Amino acid sequence: MDQVPIKHAPILLALGGDKSRRRYRTKVPLSALSAITIVLAFQLLILPYYVYQKSPSALRLSQYHLEHLDAGLRKCAEYNTPPIQYPVPASTRINPRWNPKTGQNETIILRNVTLFDGDTILKGAYDVEFADGVFKSVSAAGTFPITSGIKTWNLDGKFITPGLIDLHSHHLAMSWPMLAATDDTNEVSDDFGSLTPFVRSIDAMKAYDVATTIIASGGVTSSLILPGSANIMGGEGFLVKNLLRSGPTGEEVVEEILLEHGVPKEERRRYMKMACGENPRRVYKHTRMGNAWIFRKHMERASSVREKQDAWCLSAAAVKESGDVAAIAELVQSPQRDEATDSLELDSTIAMLRGKIGINVHCYEPEDFEDMLGHSKEFGFRIQAFHHALSAWQVPELIKESGENITIATFSEFGFSKKEGYESNLWAGKILSDHEVPVAYKSDHVTEETNAKYLLFQAATAHAFHLPADLALQSVTSVPARSLEIDHRVGFVKPGYDADLVVWDSHPLSMGATPLQVYIDGRATLDPKKVTESHAKAAVAKDPWTEHPKQRKIVSTAVKKELCGLGAAAGRIIVKGIKESYLDNSPVIESGSDSNNLTMVIQGGSITCFGDSCPSPSAADTVIELENGFVLPGLTSVSVSLGLLEIPSEQGTSDGKVSTQSSGSNAEEVVYAKYGVHLDGKNFNRARIGGVTRAISAPAAGGFAGGVSVGIKTKEQKILSLDDGIFQDEVALHFQIGQKSKGKKATDSISSIAAAISKFRQILTDNKDKHNLYGKAANGTIPVVAHVENEYDIAQLVRVKKDYPSLNLVIMGGSGAPLVADELAAAGIPVILTANRGAPQTWEKRNALVGPPLTKSAAAVLSDAGVTFGLAIAGEVDAHIHNLPIEAGWAAKYAGLGKREAVDLVSRNIERILSLDVREEKRDFVVWEGDPMEFGGTVVLSFDPEAGVVGTCWPEST
Ligand SMILES: *[C@@H]1O[C@H](CO)[C@@H](O)[C@H](O)[C@H]1NC(C)=O
Ligand SMILES: *[C@@H]1O[C@H](CO)[C@@H](O)[C@H](O)[C@H]1NC(C)=O
Ligand SMILES: *[C@@H]1O[C@H](CO)[C@@H](O)[C@H](O)[C@H]1NC(C)=O
Ligand SMILES: *[C@@H]1O[C@H](CO)[C@@H](O)[C@H](O)[C@H]1NC(C)=O
């Protein structure tokens, strides 16, 4: 055998090197495309070649050259193989993830289910059969034969859906509790810059991330794990099923949680994560112009390499055919060969150009969609989905015109956190679907706020804002499946699909819908004991099929004008059709009493009559007839920063932060929110549609020292008036205890939690008898709110309270509060809970209860222990504030509280805990159409009796 000096060492690497390249060795059938290439090559090149140069030296053809030519040709074949198109699956399909050791080992049949099959909610009841991790049949309920050896679960009409699919998650790459050492989401380094198409989320995954199990418990069975969005090209994403240790050995192996485990590597789907807009701009300090150039330059290079690949492949096919030794040797050793057949760095970018990678772009704003669509036309790549895309509703036709059926993978209500999220619109799902743009909801899971466990909550919210029910359910099942081109396996409950299935405790689009069981590949993943225990107090939904969740009420502009234009303070307003009221000093009508149909008369902002014998309206009265009227006290939100911060990433929209350089020792240095508050902004609109009439806002703390919060009204202000908009100048003194109290800079005065607790004690001791703010705090005249999460830090505060009994101490946050609930109850310390749907996101929250179906809810534990508590919503900004009544409904469901108690969680309890000066006769009240603690409840009017006016009238919000 001829030994030829190895000129091209990389070739050997390419053949036997690392994992990703090994797949090039496997035999890939020549696709139609490469067949065409060969035919063309034959006609254009090989035939003439043969004529001139019929090779005499074929026998001396070196084995080395031939092997390398063949290796190159196999790569060429792979380049030109399009992703496999799978047929509609048949019930005989095999689930490649199944294994005989831990795979589904007995046929299961769920009887009498209400079924959303991925397309629609089917009429009637069904039996669903699955075996070996695959759905075998779906038949009308009662028709499936009773057979022995089959495990049967009769569901009495309960709802089932396909396992949910999350198009955008970062769990596994960044595991919970988050630690510096395990944050592998963004490849940000000086070495690579903002183009890292060659990195892969699979290299970041930790197949032990506890978030995976929490996410699955929310019914999310498949997730696309994407690299972060710091980079213009962030790298490749991978699909997983959210079942850890799902292989035969039960070990924590990444390969075994991949959705395409069991599929040959070269046949697996590939996904590229890209980003436009603010993130790469901020991280790399380029403008949008610079970022576009960086990207286009890269694509130009990739295009040119692709052309070289094609040229080399054409020549290779030709010389192979000719058998010309010299030509083969020359081609194999040509400098183009390396670049053409061995460009790992450009592999994924070139695959983009060849249509072999699904492109998922983080992109929010109209100008960024337009720019990215322009790039896709310039270089010829197809975008699968725009992610986040909070402004997509502004340009649905622009997106549609691309002709690529691009999916908008978005949030239903998250927003305002940065400029590019400031156009967030609660109606976006409806608007986009009206334009036939496919909509998917996704989590962006990484924090408690984006917890993928609650993916369905987004679809349900979108439904309340008029996305039709089928589309809302498709948005977390079949739409993401189609977008990802895995709709031959997941996203549907139909014969032949993977047996990923969720049994819900109520209609999936209703408030608080929670899985009773989640099957992944036919394997039950929830422990029935825990499900029962965590659901113990929840009332059983009657009939999920008939209890269809409501959508928000919209009124015509004419009706609105007529009602709202009257300056209602002047005349009488008569509201008919009130079914439930949760006011004091009013007829007690609670839920369930269908016979109630009361009338309320309001004059000058106060109720003058409420009952079934109020005077009949006169011609001058404004009459409102409700179908399902509710009257509630105005809700009070202990806000994130309402009135003090509009867009967290924009300093110019914020009042600023309390300096961390002052130790907080000096009462004279304390900051008062009443001096900084601005009474407008988009967050106020959301407060109004949530029936939130009052908010408590504290100065933003940088560390231990907070400041004094202010009480503000959220009503629309006709005249700019601080006197009218502020209802209480000074509410409480705030401190942060825990990780947030630790300073980050050398100049910060508090550098440890211990130092914060010491300082807190010292402040109380030093000022006990003084007539300053701290003196008032020490003697309980003003409440002290400690923002604290961890159970041990809370326990420290229980001790402080014991040592300073007159202190009026309030715990805010309280992830760990359920763990010390008895101590809190005994010490009489109330809690304003923001961890209603908590999660072990950080180390200090690592023992937070994650709630049903895995654990009891935080509210259930606090309630059982007799702790006085209310609810608030945490986050970066107040974009979720409209959900306050829904949160109350959720807490009440799993804590077994009645509706009156639920209302109290977000009104009277907060007032009581913070000693707010709200007497019944001056309490705001809000008239709703529909139940505020269910999706679809809509504020009709709110009243401010103190000012004698209508606070809002059919408020609207984007
Ligand atoms: C199936 O597997 C489960 C869990 O490993 C086991 O408890 C059960 O006994 C098995 N059933 C059969 C029929 O083998
Ligand atoms: C299914 O369950 C519902 C609700 O319990 C019941 O009314 C119905 O009769 C059941 N249908 C069958 C076929 O068992
Ligand atoms: C676009 O995608 C949606 C959602 O996956 C699908 O229902 C629809 O049929 C697609 N439309 C076209 C024209 O392919
Ligand atoms: C409620 O009572 C009013 C009369 O006061 C009547 O017009 C209306 O139809 C009733 N609504 C219901 C749902 O019974």
Tab-separated table of C-alpha atoms in Angstrom, residues 249-478:
chain	number	residue	atom	x	y	z
A	249	THR	CA	-29.883	2.446	34.502
A	250	GLY	CA	-31.749	5.338	36.065
A	251	GLU	CA	-28.578	7.398	36.126
A	252	GLU	CA	-28.286	11.135	35.531
A	253	VAL	CA	-27.297	10.951	31.888
A	254	VAL	CA	-27.946	13.875	29.541
A	255	GLU	CA	-28.279	11.704	26.449
A	256	GLU	CA	-31.147	9.802	28.059
A	257	ILE	CA	-33.312	12.824	28.692
A	258	LEU	CA	-33.050	14.028	25.093
A	259	LEU	CA	-36.349	13.855	23.274
A	260	GLU	CA	-34.537	12.269	20.360
A	261	HIS	CA	-32.674	9.742	22.461
A	262	GLY	CA	-32.756	6.553	20.436
A	263	VAL	CA	-32.846	8.406	17.098
A	264	PRO	CA	-29.545	8.183	15.162
A	265	LYS	CA	-27.611	11.383	15.785
A	266	GLU	CA	-27.440	12.386	12.147
A	267	GLU	CA	-31.226	12.214	11.919
A	268	ARG	CA	-31.932	14.465	14.888
A	269	ARG	CA	-33.487	17.873	14.548
A	270	ARG	CA	-31.230	20.844	15.124
A	271	TYR	CA	-32.120	24.306	16.426
A	272	MET	CA	-30.166	27.549	16.406
A	273	LYS	CA	-30.693	30.284	18.972
A	274	MET	CA	-30.160	33.848	17.824
A	275	ALA	CA	-30.899	37.260	19.285
A	276	CYS	CA	-31.566	40.755	18.052
A	277	GLY	CA	-32.117	44.000	19.856
A	278	GLU	CA	-31.086	45.017	23.316
A	279	ASN	CA	-29.213	42.016	24.684
A	280	PRO	CA	-26.335	41.716	22.231
A	281	ARG	CA	-26.334	45.493	22.083
A	282	ARG	CA	-25.836	45.796	25.819
A	283	VAL	CA	-23.369	42.968	26.215
A	284	TYR	CA	-21.099	43.827	23.301
A	285	LYS	CA	-21.527	47.605	23.234
A	286	HIS	CA	-22.395	47.710	19.562
A	287	THR	CA	-25.380	49.495	18.124
A	288	ARG	CA	-27.986	47.660	16.101
A	289	MET	CA	-25.970	48.768	13.044
A	290	GLY	CA	-22.798	47.124	14.310
A	291	ASN	CA	-24.606	43.952	15.292
A	292	ALA	CA	-26.212	43.665	11.871
A	293	TRP	CA	-22.816	44.071	10.209
A	294	ILE	CA	-21.178	41.474	12.443
A	295	PHE	CA	-23.903	39.037	11.557
A	296	ARG	CA	-23.913	39.751	7.841
A	297	LYS	CA	-20.138	39.477	7.636
A	298	HIS	CA	-20.330	36.067	9.288
A	299	MET	CA	-23.102	34.929	6.984
A	300	GLU	CA	-21.151	36.090	3.953
A	301	ARG	CA	-18.200	34.005	5.070
A	302	ALA	CA	-20.406	30.995	5.696
A	303	SER	CA	-22.044	31.402	2.284
A	304	SER	CA	-18.696	31.436	0.587
A	305	VAL	CA	-17.540	28.327	2.412
A	306	ARG	CA	-20.789	26.681	1.497
A	307	GLU	CA	-20.084	27.452	-2.163
A	308	LYS	CA	-16.644	25.890	-1.803
A	309	GLN	CA	-18.219	22.829	-0.250
A	310	ASP	CA	-20.607	22.510	-3.141
A	311	ALA	CA	-17.829	22.990	-5.694
A	312	TRP	CA	-15.613	20.443	-3.970
A	313	CYS	CA	-18.477	17.981	-3.719
A	314	LEU	CA	-19.224	18.365	-7.403
A	315	SER	CA	-15.606	17.780	-8.316
A	316	ALA	CA	-15.352	14.879	-5.915
A	317	ALA	CA	-18.351	13.186	-7.482
A	318	ALA	CA	-16.770	13.765	-10.878
A	319	VAL	CA	-13.340	12.372	-10.088
A	320	LYS	CA	-14.790	9.448	-8.240
A	321	GLU	CA	-16.722	8.614	-11.336
A	322	SER	CA	-13.649	9.106	-13.543
A	323	GLY	CA	-11.370	7.076	-11.303
A	324	ASP	CA	-8.560	9.427	-12.337
A	325	VAL	CA	-5.774	8.877	-9.822
A	326	ALA	CA	-4.005	12.162	-10.291
A	327	ALA	CA	-7.227	14.093	-10.136
A	328	ILE	CA	-8.340	12.256	-7.009
A	329	ALA	CA	-5.017	12.837	-5.305
A	330	GLU	CA	-5.105	16.459	-6.236
A	331	LEU	CA	-8.636	16.934	-5.002
A	332	VAL	CA	-8.102	15.086	-1.748
A	333	GLN	CA	-5.001	17.134	-1.055
A	334	SER	CA	-6.363	20.437	-2.288
A	335	PRO	CA	-6.372	23.281	0.233
A	336	GLN	CA	-10.119	23.744	-0.287
A	337	ARG	CA	-10.752	20.312	1.079
A	338	ASP	CA	-10.236	21.219	4.720
A	339	GLU	CA	-12.464	24.179	4.570
A	340	ALA	CA	-14.982	22.492	2.393
A	341	THR	CA	-15.418	19.300	4.311
A	342	ASP	CA	-14.088	20.021	7.738
A	343	SER	CA	-15.470	23.303	9.019
A	344	LEU	CA	-16.789	22.497	12.464
A	345	GLU	CA	-16.761	26.140	13.385
A	346	LEU	CA	-19.089	27.003	10.542
A	347	ASP	CA	-20.960	23.719	10.521
A	348	SER	CA	-24.128	25.043	12.163
A	349	THR	CA	-24.173	28.295	10.206
A	350	ILE	CA	-23.811	26.474	6.903
A	351	ALA	CA	-26.499	24.053	8.023
A	352	MET	CA	-28.709	27.126	8.507
A	353	LEU	CA	-28.072	28.069	4.907
A	354	ARG	CA	-28.905	24.555	3.828
A	355	GLY	CA	-32.207	24.627	5.699
A	356	LYS	CA	-31.089	21.959	8.118
A	357	ILE	CA	-31.400	23.923	11.353
A	358	GLY	CA	-34.532	25.494	12.767
A	359	ILE	CA	-33.802	29.098	13.619
A	360	ASN	CA	-35.231	30.562	16.793
A	361	VAL	CA	-34.600	34.257	17.240
A	362	HIS	CA	-35.034	36.261	20.397
A	363	CYS	CA	-36.480	39.442	18.908
A	364	TYR	CA	-38.954	41.951	20.334
A	365	GLU	CA	-39.400	45.079	18.282
A	366	PRO	CA	-40.804	45.875	14.836
A	367	GLU	CA	-37.477	47.213	13.556
A	368	ASP	CA	-35.699	44.083	14.735
A	369	PHE	CA	-38.162	41.702	13.071
A	370	GLU	CA	-37.842	43.665	9.859
A	371	ASP	CA	-34.064	43.643	9.992
A	372	MET	CA	-33.839	39.938	10.767
A	373	LEU	CA	-36.347	39.085	8.035
A	374	GLY	CA	-34.163	41.130	5.685
A	375	HIS	CA	-31.111	39.096	6.669
A	376	SER	CA	-33.009	35.867	6.181
A	377	LYS	CA	-33.861	36.900	2.608
A	378	GLU	CA	-30.364	38.198	1.912
A	379	PHE	CA	-28.678	34.940	2.889
A	380	GLY	CA	-31.500	32.468	2.451
A	381	PHE	CA	-32.370	30.978	5.784
A	382	ARG	CA	-35.761	30.287	7.284
A	383	ILE	CA	-36.828	31.512	10.701
A	384	GLN	CA	-38.851	28.977	12.654
A	385	ALA	CA	-39.923	31.278	15.472
A	386	PHE	CA	-39.443	34.743	16.870
A	387	HIS	CA	-39.158	34.441	20.629
A	388	HIS	CA	-40.495	36.854	23.263
A	389	ALA	CA	-41.632	39.104	20.432
A	390	LEU	CA	-43.725	41.364	22.649
A	391	SER	CA	-44.231	43.841	19.826
A	392	ALA	CA	-45.183	41.266	17.193
A	393	TRP	CA	-48.840	42.245	17.592
A	394	GLN	CA	-47.905	45.622	16.093
A	395	VAL	CA	-46.673	44.085	12.828
A	396	PRO	CA	-48.500	40.783	12.269
A	397	GLU	CA	-48.698	41.356	8.517
A	398	LEU	CA	-44.961	42.051	8.271
A	399	ILE	CA	-44.356	38.713	9.935
A	400	LYS	CA	-46.932	36.937	7.834
A	401	GLU	CA	-45.593	38.371	4.593
A	402	SER	CA	-42.374	36.446	5.078
A	403	GLY	CA	-44.438	33.483	3.855
A	404	GLU	CA	-42.642	31.180	6.263
A	405	ASN	CA	-45.455	30.731	8.799
A	406	ILE	CA	-43.163	31.996	11.532
A	407	THR	CA	-44.335	31.116	15.026
A	408	ILE	CA	-44.488	33.877	17.613
A	409	ALA	CA	-43.225	32.254	20.804
A	410	THR	CA	-44.218	34.802	23.354
A	411	PHE	CA	-45.327	35.629	26.895
A	412	SER	CA	-48.979	36.310	27.622
A	413	GLU	CA	-48.416	39.057	30.161
A	414	PHE	CA	-44.762	39.329	31.152
A	415	GLY	CA	-43.376	42.665	30.044
A	416	PHE	CA	-42.186	46.187	30.758
A	417	SER	CA	-38.856	44.939	32.085
A	418	LYS	CA	-36.990	46.725	29.322
A	419	LYS	CA	-37.690	49.097	26.491
A	420	GLU	CA	-38.068	46.265	24.009
A	421	GLY	CA	-40.706	44.720	26.268
A	422	TYR	CA	-42.604	47.912	26.918
A	423	GLU	CA	-45.197	47.247	24.201
A	424	SER	CA	-46.285	44.041	25.909
A	425	ASN	CA	-49.993	43.628	25.186
A	426	LEU	CA	-52.383	41.338	27.024
A	427	TRP	CA	-54.435	41.048	23.833
A	428	ALA	CA	-51.468	40.103	21.633
A	429	GLY	CA	-52.436	36.434	21.322
A	430	LYS	CA	-55.835	37.330	19.953
A	431	ILE	CA	-54.471	39.987	17.603
A	432	LEU	CA	-51.816	37.672	16.173
A	433	SER	CA	-54.209	34.771	15.761
A	434	ASP	CA	-56.730	37.065	14.048
A	435	HIS	CA	-53.961	37.605	11.491
A	436	GLU	CA	-53.350	33.836	11.319
A	437	VAL	CA	-49.906	34.105	12.797
A	438	PRO	CA	-49.222	30.957	14.885
A	439	VAL	CA	-48.825	31.780	18.572
A	440	ALA	CA	-47.012	29.684	21.147
A	441	TYR	CA	-46.526	30.515	24.804
A	442	LYS	CA	-43.201	29.640	26.351
A	443	SER	CA	-41.613	30.110	29.709
A	444	ASP	CA	-38.062	31.438	29.235
A	445	HIS	CA	-37.638	29.455	32.432
A	446	VAL	CA	-34.816	30.547	34.637
A	447	THR	CA	-36.364	32.360	37.618
A	448	GLU	CA	-39.362	31.995	39.896
A	449	GLU	CA	-41.154	34.573	37.764
A	450	THR	CA	-40.632	32.561	34.577
A	451	ASN	CA	-41.112	29.146	36.208
A	452	ALA	CA	-42.055	26.778	33.375
A	453	LYS	CA	-44.274	24.858	35.785
A	454	TYR	CA	-46.855	27.555	35.110
A	455	LEU	CA	-46.661	27.511	31.316
A	456	LEU	CA	-50.349	26.688	31.051
A	457	PHE	CA	-51.211	29.736	33.151
A	458	GLN	CA	-50.050	31.848	30.199
A	459	ALA	CA	-52.307	30.068	27.739
A	460	ALA	CA	-55.206	30.440	30.176
A	461	THR	CA	-54.465	34.149	30.567
A	462	ALA	CA	-54.354	34.573	26.793
A	463	HIS	CA	-57.685	32.768	26.563
A	464	ALA	CA	-59.180	35.203	29.077
A	465	PHE	CA	-57.999	37.941	26.705
A	466	HIS	CA	-59.921	36.307	23.863
A	467	LEU	CA	-57.535	33.873	22.258
A	468	PRO	CA	-60.018	31.087	21.324
A	469	ALA	CA	-59.880	28.021	23.579
A	470	ASP	CA	-58.587	25.604	20.937
A	471	LEU	CA	-55.826	28.012	19.905
A	472	ALA	CA	-54.926	28.671	23.534
A	473	LEU	CA	-54.465	24.945	24.133
A	474	GLN	CA	-52.666	24.505	20.814
A	475	SER	CA	-50.292	27.303	21.830
A	476	VAL	CA	-48.615	25.010	24.356
A	477	THR	CA	-49.009	21.697	22.501
A	478	SER	CA	-49.347	21.353	18.741
